[in-house]
Tab-separated table of C-alpha atoms and ligand atoms in Angstrom:
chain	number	residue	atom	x	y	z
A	566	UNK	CA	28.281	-6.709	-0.711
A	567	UNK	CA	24.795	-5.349	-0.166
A	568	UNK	CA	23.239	-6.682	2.238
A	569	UNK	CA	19.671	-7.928	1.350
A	570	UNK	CA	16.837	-6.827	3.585
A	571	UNK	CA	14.723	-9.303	5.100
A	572	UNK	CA	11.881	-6.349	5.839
A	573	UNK	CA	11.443	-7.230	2.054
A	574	UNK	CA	10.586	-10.409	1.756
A	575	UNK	CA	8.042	-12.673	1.358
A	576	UNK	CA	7.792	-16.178	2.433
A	577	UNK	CA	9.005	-17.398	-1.289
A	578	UNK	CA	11.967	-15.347	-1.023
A	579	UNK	CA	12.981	-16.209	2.448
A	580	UNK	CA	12.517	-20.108	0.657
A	581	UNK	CA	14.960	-19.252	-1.528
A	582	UNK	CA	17.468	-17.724	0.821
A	583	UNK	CA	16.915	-20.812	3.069
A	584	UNK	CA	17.883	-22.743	0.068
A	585	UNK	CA	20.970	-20.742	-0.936
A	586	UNK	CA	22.428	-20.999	2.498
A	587	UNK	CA	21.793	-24.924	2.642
A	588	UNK	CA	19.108	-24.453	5.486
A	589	UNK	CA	15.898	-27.011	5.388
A	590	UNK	CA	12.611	-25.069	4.001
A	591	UNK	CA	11.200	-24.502	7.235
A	592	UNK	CA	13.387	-22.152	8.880
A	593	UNK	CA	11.740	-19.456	6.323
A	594	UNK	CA	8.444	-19.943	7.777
A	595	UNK	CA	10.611	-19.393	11.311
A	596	UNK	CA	12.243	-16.289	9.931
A	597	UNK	CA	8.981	-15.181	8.186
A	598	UNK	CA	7.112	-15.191	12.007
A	599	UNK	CA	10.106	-13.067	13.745
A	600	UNK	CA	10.391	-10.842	11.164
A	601	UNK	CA	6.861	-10.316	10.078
A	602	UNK	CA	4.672	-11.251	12.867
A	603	UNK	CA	6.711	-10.384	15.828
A	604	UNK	CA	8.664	-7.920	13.870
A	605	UNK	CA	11.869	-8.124	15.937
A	606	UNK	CA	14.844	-5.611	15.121
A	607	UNK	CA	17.289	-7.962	16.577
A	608	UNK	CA	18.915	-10.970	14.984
A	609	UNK	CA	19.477	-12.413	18.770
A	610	UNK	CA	16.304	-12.318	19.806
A	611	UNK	CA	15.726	-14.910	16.846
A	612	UNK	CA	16.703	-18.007	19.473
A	613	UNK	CA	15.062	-20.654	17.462
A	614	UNK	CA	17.246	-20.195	14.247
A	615	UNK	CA	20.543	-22.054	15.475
A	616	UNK	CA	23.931	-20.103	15.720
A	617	UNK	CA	24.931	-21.198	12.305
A	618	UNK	CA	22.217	-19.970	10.338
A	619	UNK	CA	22.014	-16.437	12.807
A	620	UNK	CA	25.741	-16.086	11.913
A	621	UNK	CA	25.305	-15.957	8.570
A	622	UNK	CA	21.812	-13.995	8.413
A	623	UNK	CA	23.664	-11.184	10.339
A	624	UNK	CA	26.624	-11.735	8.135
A	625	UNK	CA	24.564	-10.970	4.987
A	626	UNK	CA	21.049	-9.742	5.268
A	627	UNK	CA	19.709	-6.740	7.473
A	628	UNK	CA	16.432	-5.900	8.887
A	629	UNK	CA	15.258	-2.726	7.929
A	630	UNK	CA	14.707	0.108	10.927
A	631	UNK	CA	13.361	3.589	10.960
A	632	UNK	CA	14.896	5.566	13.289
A	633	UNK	CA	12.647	7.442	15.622
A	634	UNK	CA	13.307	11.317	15.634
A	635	UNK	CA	9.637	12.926	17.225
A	636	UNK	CA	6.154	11.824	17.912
A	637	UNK	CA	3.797	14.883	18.441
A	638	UNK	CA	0.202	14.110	20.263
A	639	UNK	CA	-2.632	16.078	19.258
A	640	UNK	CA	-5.056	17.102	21.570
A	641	UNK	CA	-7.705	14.643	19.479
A	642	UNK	CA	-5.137	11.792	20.483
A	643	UNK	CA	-3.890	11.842	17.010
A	644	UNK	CA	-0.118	11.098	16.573
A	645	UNK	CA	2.027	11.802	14.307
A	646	UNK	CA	5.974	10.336	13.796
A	647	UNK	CA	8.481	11.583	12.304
A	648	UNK	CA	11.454	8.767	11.127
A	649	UNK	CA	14.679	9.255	9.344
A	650	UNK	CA	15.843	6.305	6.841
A	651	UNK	CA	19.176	4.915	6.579
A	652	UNK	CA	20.018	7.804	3.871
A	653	UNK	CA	19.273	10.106	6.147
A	654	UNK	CA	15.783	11.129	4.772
A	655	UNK	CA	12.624	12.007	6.823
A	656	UNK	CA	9.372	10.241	6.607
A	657	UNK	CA	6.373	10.892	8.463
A	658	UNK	CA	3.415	8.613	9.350
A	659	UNK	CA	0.007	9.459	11.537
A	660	UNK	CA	-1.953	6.994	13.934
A	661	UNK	CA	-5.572	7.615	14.514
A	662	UNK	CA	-7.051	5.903	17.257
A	663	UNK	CA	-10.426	5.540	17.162
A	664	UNK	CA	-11.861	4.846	20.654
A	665	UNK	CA	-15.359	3.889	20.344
A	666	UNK	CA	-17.527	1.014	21.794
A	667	UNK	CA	-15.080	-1.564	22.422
A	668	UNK	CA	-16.219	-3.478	18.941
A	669	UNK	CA	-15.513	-0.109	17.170
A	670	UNK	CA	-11.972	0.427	18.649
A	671	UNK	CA	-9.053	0.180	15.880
A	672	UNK	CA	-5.606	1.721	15.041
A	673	UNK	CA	-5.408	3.489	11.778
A	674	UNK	CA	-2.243	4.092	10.162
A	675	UNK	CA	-1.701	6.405	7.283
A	676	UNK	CA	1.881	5.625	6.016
A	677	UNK	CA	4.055	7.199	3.430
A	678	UNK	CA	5.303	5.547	0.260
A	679	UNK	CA	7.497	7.860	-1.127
A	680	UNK	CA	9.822	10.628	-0.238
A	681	UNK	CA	8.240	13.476	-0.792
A	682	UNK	CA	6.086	13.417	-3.806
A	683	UNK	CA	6.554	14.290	-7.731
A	684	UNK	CA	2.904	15.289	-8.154
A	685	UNK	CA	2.754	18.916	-7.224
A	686	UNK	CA	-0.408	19.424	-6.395
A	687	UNK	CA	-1.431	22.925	-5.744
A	688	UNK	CA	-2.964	22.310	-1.949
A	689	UNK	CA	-0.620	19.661	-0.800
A	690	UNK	CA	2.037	20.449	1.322
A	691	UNK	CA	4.768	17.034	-0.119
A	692	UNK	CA	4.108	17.938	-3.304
A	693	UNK	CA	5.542	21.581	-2.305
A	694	UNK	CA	8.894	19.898	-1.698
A	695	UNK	CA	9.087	17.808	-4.734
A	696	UNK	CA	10.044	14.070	-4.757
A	697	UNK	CA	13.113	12.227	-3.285
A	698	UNK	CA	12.440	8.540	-3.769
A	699	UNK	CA	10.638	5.467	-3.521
A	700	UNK	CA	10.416	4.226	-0.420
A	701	UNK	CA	11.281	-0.257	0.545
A	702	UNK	CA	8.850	-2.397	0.848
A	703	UNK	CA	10.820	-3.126	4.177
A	704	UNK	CA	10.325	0.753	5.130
A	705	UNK	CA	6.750	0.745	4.094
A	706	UNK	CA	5.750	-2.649	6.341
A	707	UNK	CA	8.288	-0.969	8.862
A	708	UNK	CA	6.133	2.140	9.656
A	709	UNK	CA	3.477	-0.792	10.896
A	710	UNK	CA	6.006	-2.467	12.951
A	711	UNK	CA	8.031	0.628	14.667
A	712	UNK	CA	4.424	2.095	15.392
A	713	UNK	CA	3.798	-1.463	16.940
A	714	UNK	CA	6.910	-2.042	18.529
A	715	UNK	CA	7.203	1.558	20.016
A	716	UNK	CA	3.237	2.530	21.341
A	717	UNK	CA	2.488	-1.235	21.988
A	718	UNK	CA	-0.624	-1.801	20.307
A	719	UNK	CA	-1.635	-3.193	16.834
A	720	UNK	CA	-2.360	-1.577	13.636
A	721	UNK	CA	-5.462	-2.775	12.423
A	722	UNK	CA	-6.255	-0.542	9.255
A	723	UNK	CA	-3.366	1.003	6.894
A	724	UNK	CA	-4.312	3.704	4.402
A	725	UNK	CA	-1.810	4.677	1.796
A	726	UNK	CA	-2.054	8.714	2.660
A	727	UNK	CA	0.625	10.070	3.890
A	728	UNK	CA	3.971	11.150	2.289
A	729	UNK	CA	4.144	10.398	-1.814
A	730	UNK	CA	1.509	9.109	-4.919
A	731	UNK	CA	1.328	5.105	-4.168
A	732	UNK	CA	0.529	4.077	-7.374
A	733	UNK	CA	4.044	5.251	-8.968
A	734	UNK	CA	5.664	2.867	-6.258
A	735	UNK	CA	3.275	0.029	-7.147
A	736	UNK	CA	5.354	-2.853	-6.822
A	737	UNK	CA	6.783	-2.178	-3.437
A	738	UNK	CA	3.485	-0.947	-2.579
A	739	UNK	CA	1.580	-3.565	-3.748
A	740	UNK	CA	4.599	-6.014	-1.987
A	741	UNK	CA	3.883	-4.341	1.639
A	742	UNK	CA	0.404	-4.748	1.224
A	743	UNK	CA	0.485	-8.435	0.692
A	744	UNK	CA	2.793	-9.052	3.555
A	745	UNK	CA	0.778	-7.050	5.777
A	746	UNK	CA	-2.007	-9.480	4.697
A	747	UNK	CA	0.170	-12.472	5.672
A	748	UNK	CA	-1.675	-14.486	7.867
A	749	UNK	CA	1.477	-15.297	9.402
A	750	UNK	CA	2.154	-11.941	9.824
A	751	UNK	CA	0.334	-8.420	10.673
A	752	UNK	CA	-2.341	-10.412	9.204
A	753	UNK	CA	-4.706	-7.001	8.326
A	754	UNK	CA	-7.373	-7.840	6.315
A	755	UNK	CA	-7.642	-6.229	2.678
A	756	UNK	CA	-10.941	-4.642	3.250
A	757	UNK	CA	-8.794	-2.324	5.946
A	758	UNK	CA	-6.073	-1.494	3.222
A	759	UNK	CA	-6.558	1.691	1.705
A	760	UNK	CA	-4.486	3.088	-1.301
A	761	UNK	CA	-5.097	6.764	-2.447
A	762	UNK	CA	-4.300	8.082	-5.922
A	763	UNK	CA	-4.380	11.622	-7.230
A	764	UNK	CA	-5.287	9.185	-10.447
A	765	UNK	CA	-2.434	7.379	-12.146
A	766	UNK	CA	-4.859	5.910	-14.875
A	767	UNK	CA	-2.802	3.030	-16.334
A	768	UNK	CA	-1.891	1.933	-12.587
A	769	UNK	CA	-5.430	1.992	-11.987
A	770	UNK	CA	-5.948	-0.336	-14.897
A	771	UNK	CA	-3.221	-2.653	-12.958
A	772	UNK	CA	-4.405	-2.719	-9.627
A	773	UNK	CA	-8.210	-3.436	-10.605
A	774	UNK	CA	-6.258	-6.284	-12.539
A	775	UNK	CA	-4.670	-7.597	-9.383
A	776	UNK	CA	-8.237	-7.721	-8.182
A	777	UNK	CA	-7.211	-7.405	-4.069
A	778	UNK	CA	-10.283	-6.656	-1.556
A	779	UNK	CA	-8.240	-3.065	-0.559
A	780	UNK	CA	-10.349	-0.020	-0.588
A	781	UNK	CA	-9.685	2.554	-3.454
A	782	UNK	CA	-9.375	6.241	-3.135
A	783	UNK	CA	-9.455	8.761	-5.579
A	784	UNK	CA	-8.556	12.488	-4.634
A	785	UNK	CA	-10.410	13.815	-7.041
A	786	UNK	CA	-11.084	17.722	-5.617
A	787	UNK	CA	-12.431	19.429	-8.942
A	788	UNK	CA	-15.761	18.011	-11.206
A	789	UNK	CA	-14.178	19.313	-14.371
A	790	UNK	CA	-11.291	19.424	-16.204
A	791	UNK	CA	-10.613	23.496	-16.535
A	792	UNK	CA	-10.809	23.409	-12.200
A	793	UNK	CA	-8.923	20.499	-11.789
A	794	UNK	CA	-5.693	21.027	-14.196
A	795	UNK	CA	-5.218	24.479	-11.795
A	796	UNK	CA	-4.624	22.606	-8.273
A	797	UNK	CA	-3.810	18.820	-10.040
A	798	UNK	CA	-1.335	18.486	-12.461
A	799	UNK	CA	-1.927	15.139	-13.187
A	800	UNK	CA	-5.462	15.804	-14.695
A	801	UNK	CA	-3.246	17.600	-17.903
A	802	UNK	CA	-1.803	13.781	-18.297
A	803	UNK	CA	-4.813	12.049	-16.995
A	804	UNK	CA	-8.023	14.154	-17.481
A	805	UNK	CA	-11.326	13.604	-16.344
A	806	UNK	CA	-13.043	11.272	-18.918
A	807	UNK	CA	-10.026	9.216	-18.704
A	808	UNK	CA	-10.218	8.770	-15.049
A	809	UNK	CA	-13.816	7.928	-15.144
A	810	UNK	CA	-13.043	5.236	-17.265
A	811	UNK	CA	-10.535	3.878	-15.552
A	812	UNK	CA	-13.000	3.829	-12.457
A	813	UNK	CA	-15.805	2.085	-13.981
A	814	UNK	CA	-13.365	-0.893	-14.738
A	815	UNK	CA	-11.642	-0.554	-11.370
A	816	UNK	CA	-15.403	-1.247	-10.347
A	817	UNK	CA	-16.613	-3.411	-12.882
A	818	UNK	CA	-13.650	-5.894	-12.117
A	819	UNK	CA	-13.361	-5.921	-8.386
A	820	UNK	CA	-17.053	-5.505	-7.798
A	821	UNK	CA	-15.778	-2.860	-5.305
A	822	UNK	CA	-16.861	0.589	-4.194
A	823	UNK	CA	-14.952	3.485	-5.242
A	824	UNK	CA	-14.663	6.393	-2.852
A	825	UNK	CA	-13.556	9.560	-3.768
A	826	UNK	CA	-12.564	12.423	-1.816
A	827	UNK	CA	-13.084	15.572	-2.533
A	828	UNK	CA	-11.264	18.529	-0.404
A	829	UNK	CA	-13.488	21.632	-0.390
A	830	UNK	CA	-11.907	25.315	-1.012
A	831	UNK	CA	-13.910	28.355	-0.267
A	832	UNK	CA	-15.278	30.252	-3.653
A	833	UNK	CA	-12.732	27.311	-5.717
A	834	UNK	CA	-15.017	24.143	-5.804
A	835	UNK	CA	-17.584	24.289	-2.843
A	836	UNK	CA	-20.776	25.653	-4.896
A	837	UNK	CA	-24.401	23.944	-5.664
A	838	UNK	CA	-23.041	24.358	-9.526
A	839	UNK	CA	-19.582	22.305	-8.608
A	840	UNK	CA	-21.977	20.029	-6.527
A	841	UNK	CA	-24.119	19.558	-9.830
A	842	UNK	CA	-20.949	18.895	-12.490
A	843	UNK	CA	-19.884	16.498	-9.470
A	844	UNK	CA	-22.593	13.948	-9.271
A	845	UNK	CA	-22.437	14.240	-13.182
A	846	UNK	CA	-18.685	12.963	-13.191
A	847	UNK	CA	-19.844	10.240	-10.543
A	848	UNK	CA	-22.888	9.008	-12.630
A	849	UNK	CA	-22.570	5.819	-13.443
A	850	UNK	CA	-19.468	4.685	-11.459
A	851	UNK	CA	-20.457	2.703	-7.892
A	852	UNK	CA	-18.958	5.454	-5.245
A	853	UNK	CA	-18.660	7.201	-2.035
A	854	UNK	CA	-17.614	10.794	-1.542
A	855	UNK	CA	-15.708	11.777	1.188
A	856	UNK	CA	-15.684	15.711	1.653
A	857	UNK	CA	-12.592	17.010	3.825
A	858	UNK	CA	-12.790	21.136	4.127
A	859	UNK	CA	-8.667	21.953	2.778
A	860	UNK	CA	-6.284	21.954	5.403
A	861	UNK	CA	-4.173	25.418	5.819
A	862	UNK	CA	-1.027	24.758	4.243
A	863	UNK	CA	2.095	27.244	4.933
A	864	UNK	CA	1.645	30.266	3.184
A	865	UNK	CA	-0.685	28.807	0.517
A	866	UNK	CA	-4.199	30.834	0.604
A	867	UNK	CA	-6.625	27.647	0.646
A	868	UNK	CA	-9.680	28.841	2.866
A	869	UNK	CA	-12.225	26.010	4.205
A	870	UNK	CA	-15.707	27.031	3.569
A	871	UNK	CA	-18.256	27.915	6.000
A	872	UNK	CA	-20.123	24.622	7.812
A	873	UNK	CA	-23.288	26.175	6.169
A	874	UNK	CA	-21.920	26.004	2.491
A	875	UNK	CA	-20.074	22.464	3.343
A	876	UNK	CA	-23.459	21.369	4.138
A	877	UNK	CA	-25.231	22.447	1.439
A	878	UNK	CA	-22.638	20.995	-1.114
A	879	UNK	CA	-23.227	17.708	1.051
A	880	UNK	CA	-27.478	18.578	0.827
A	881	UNK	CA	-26.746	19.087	-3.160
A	882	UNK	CA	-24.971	15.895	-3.679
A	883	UNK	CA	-27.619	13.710	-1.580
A	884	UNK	CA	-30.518	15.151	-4.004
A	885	UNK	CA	-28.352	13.805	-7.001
A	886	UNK	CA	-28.698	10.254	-5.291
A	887	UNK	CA	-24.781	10.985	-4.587
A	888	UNK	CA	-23.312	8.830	-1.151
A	889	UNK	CA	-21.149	11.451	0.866
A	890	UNK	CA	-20.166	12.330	4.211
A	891	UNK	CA	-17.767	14.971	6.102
A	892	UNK	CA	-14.933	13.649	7.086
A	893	UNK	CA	-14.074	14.511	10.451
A	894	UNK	CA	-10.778	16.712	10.935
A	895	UNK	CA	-8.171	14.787	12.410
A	896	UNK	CA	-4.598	16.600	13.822
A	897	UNK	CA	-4.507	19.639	11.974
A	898	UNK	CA	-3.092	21.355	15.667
A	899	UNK	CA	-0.210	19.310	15.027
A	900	UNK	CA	0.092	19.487	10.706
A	901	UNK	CA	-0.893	15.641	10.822
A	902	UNK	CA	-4.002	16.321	8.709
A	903	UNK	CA	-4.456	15.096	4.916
A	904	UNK	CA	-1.633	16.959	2.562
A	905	UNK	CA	0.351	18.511	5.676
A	906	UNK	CA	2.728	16.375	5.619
A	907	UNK	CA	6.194	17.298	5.064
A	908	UNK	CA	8.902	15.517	6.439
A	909	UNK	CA	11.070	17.852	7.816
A	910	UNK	CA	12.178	18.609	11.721
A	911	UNK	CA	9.855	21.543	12.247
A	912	UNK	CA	10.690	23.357	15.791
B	1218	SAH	N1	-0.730	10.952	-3.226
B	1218	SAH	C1	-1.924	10.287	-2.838
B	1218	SAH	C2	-1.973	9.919	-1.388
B	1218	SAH	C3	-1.450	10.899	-0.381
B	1218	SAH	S1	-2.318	12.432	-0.160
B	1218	SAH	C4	-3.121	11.114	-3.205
B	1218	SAH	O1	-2.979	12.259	-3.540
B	1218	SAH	O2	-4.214	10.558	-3.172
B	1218	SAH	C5	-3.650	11.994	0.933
B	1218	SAH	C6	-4.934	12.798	0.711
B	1218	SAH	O3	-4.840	14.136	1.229
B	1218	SAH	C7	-5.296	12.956	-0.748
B	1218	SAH	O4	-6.667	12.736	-0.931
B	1218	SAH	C8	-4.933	14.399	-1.000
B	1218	SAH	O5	-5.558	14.891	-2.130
B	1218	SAH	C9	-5.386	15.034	0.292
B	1218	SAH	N2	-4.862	16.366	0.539
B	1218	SAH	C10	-3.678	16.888	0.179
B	1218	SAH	N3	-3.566	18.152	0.613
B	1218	SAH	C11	-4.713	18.425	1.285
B	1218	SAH	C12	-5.184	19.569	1.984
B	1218	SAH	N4	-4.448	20.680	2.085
B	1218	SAH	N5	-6.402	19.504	2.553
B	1218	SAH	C13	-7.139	18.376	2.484
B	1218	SAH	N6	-6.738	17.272	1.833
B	1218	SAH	C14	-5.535	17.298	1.239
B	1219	SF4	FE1	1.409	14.017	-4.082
B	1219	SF4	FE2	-0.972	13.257	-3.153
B	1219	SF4	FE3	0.176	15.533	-2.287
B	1219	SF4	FE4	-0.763	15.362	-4.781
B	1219	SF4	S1	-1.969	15.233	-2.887
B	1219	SF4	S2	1.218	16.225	-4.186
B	1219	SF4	S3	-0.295	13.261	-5.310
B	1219	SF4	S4	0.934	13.467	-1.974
C-alpha cells in the first residue's frame, strides 16, 4: 500500500483521515499543528496523539523528508541547499537573509517546484538539463520546514524561483502555498508569496481567478516578440500580445501589481531602443520592473552589461513613467543566483 503523505495535507484532508480511522475531529487540528506548525519529522515526538492512533499513522501515512546532501555559504551570507528526494533526485533551494534594521530583518526562501524544468530557456541553467518531474506539495512546504528545522530560524517570505516553471505544477503549487498561509501553520502572509512564470498564459488566467494576495512575477527578458522567441521558447506558444493580455486581467481582477523582471544581456536587450519597445509592452498594465544583469551560466556566452548602460536602460525606463529598480546580485560566488540552479553535486 502507498503510504499517504501527511506533508500533503490540509486540515480537510487530515478531517477525513481522522474520520476513516474512527478518531474524533479534533485530533486533525492536533496533527495539522505537529506537522505544519512545528513541522516534526518524527511520529514519536507527536505525544499528544495516543498510542493507538500513532500506531496506525506510522502504519499508513509518512511524513515527507528531504534529505540534506550540502549547504554552501556565500560570502554575502547567502545559502544555498542542495536535497535529494526519496527517488533519489536533487533539488536545490537558496535562503537570503536580509539583515537590516531589526523591523527590516526577514528570511527569504526561493524554493523549487519542479525537477529540473521543461522550458528551455536559452540563459537558464534548469532549463539546460531538461525536466524530471513535479515536485509534492509535501516536498514543496518541506523546503520551508528542513530550512527551519536545520538553520533554526523562520522563513518569512517564499518566492517560487528556484528549480522548475510553477505554473505547470499549479495545483501542488497552489496547495503549498495555502498551507504555508495556514494560520495554524508557517502562517506567511500572501503578500510575502511570490510565484514566477516565464508566462504560462492560461495558468495566468487561473491564478488571477483564484484571486490570492501573492505577488506575481513575470520573467519577461525581451520587449518584442522576434528577441524573445530566441532565449524563451515559450513566447512561440505564448507571444507577447497574449501575455499582455493575460496581465491586464491578472491586474484588473486582483487589483494587484505586476512585476516583471527583466535580465539584461550585453548588445541582446540592454539598449535605449529595447528600453523604448519595453515601456511600450508595459503601457497600460499596473507594474514594476525588476532589472537583474544575466548571471554567467556554464559555457553559455551571456555577458552583463556595463553599470553605465544598466543605468541608462534604468534612466530610459524612468522617462517613460516606467517603475524599475536593480536588483541587487545575490550568491552568484556560489551559482545560487537567479537561473543557476542545477541540481546536481558539483565538486
Ligand atoms: N520558471 C520560473 C521561475 C524560476 S526562474 C520563471 O522562469 O519565472 C527564476 C528567475 O530567474 C526567472 O525570472 C528567470 O527568468 C531568471 N533567470 C534564469 N536564468 C537567469 C540568468 N542566467 N540570469 C538572470 N536571471 C535568470
Ligand atoms: Fe524554466 Fe524558469 Fe529556467 Fe525558463 S527561466 S528554463 S522557465 S526555470
Amino acid at each position: 500500500m502507498m503510504k499517504k503523505d501527511l506533508r500533503s495535507m490540509n486540515l480537510h484532508d487530515m478531517e477525513q483521515l481522522m474520520q476513516s480511522f474512527k478518531q474524533p475531529t479534533f485530533r486533525a487540528k492536533q496533527l495539522f499543528d505537529w506537522i505544519h506548525n512545528k513541522a516534526v519529522t518524527d511520529f514519536y515526538e507527536m505525544t499528544n496523539l495516543g498510542n493507538q492512533l500513532l500506531e496506525r499513522l506510522v502504519k499508513e501515512t509518512e511524513i515527507s523528508t528531504l534529505q540534506f546532501i550540502k549547504k554552501q555559504v556565500s560570502k554575502d551570507g547567502t545559502t544555498k541547499y542542495l536535497f535529494t528526494l526519496k527517488d533519489n533526485n536533487y533539488i536545490e533551494c537558496v535562503l537570503m537573509p536580509y539583515r537590516g534594521t531589526k523591523s527590516k530583518q526577514r528570511n527569504t526562501l526561493c524554493v523549487s517546484s519542479q525537477v529540473g524544468c521543461a522550458m528551455g530557456c536559452g540563459f537558464c541553467a534548469t532549463g539546460q538539463g531538461g525536466f524530471k518531474r513535479n515536485l509534492t506539495t509535501g516536498e514543496i512546504v518541506s523546503q520551508i520546514y528542513t530550512v527551519n528545522n536545520n538553520d533554526q530560524l523562520r522563513v518569512g517570505n517564499v518566492v517560487f524561483m528556484g528549480m522548475g516553471e510553477p505554473l505547470l505544477n499549479f495545483a501542488n503549487v497552489i496547495n503549498s502555498i495555502r498551507l504555508l498561509n495556514d494560520s495554524h501553520g508557517q502562517n506567511i502572509s500572501m503578500r510575502r508569496i511570490t510565484i514566477s512564470t516565464c508566462g504560462i498564459v492560461p495558468k495566468i488566467i487561473d491564478l488571477a481567478n483564484l484571486n490570492l494576495d501573492i505577488v506575481l512575477a513575470i520573467s519577461l527578458h525581451a520587449p518584442i516578440d522576434k528577441l524573445r522567441s530566441q532565449i524563451m521558447p515559450v513566447n512561440k506558444q505564448y507571444p507577447l500580445n497574449k501575455l499582455k493580455e493575460a496581465c491586464l486581467y491578472y491586474v484588473e481582477k486582483t487589483k494587484r501589481r505586476v512585476t516583471f523582471e527583466y535580465a539584461l544581456v550585453d548588445n541582446f536587450n540592454d539598449n535605449k531602443k529595447h528600453a523604448g519597445q519595453l515601456a511600450k509592452f508595459l503601457e497600460g498594465i499596473f507594474c514594476h520592473v525588476n532589472l537583474i544583469p544575466v548571471n554567467p551560466i556554464g559555457q553559455l556566452s551571456y555577458k552583463r552589461p556595463d553599470k553605465a548602460k544598466i543605468y541608462t536602460f534604468l534612466k530610459e525606463l524612468s522617462n517613460h513613467g516606467i517603475e524599475a529598480s536593480i536588483r541587487e546580485e545575490k550568491g552568484a560566488d556560489i551559482d545560487a543566483a537567479c537561473g543557476q540552479l542545477r541540481g546536481k553535486v558539483v565538486e
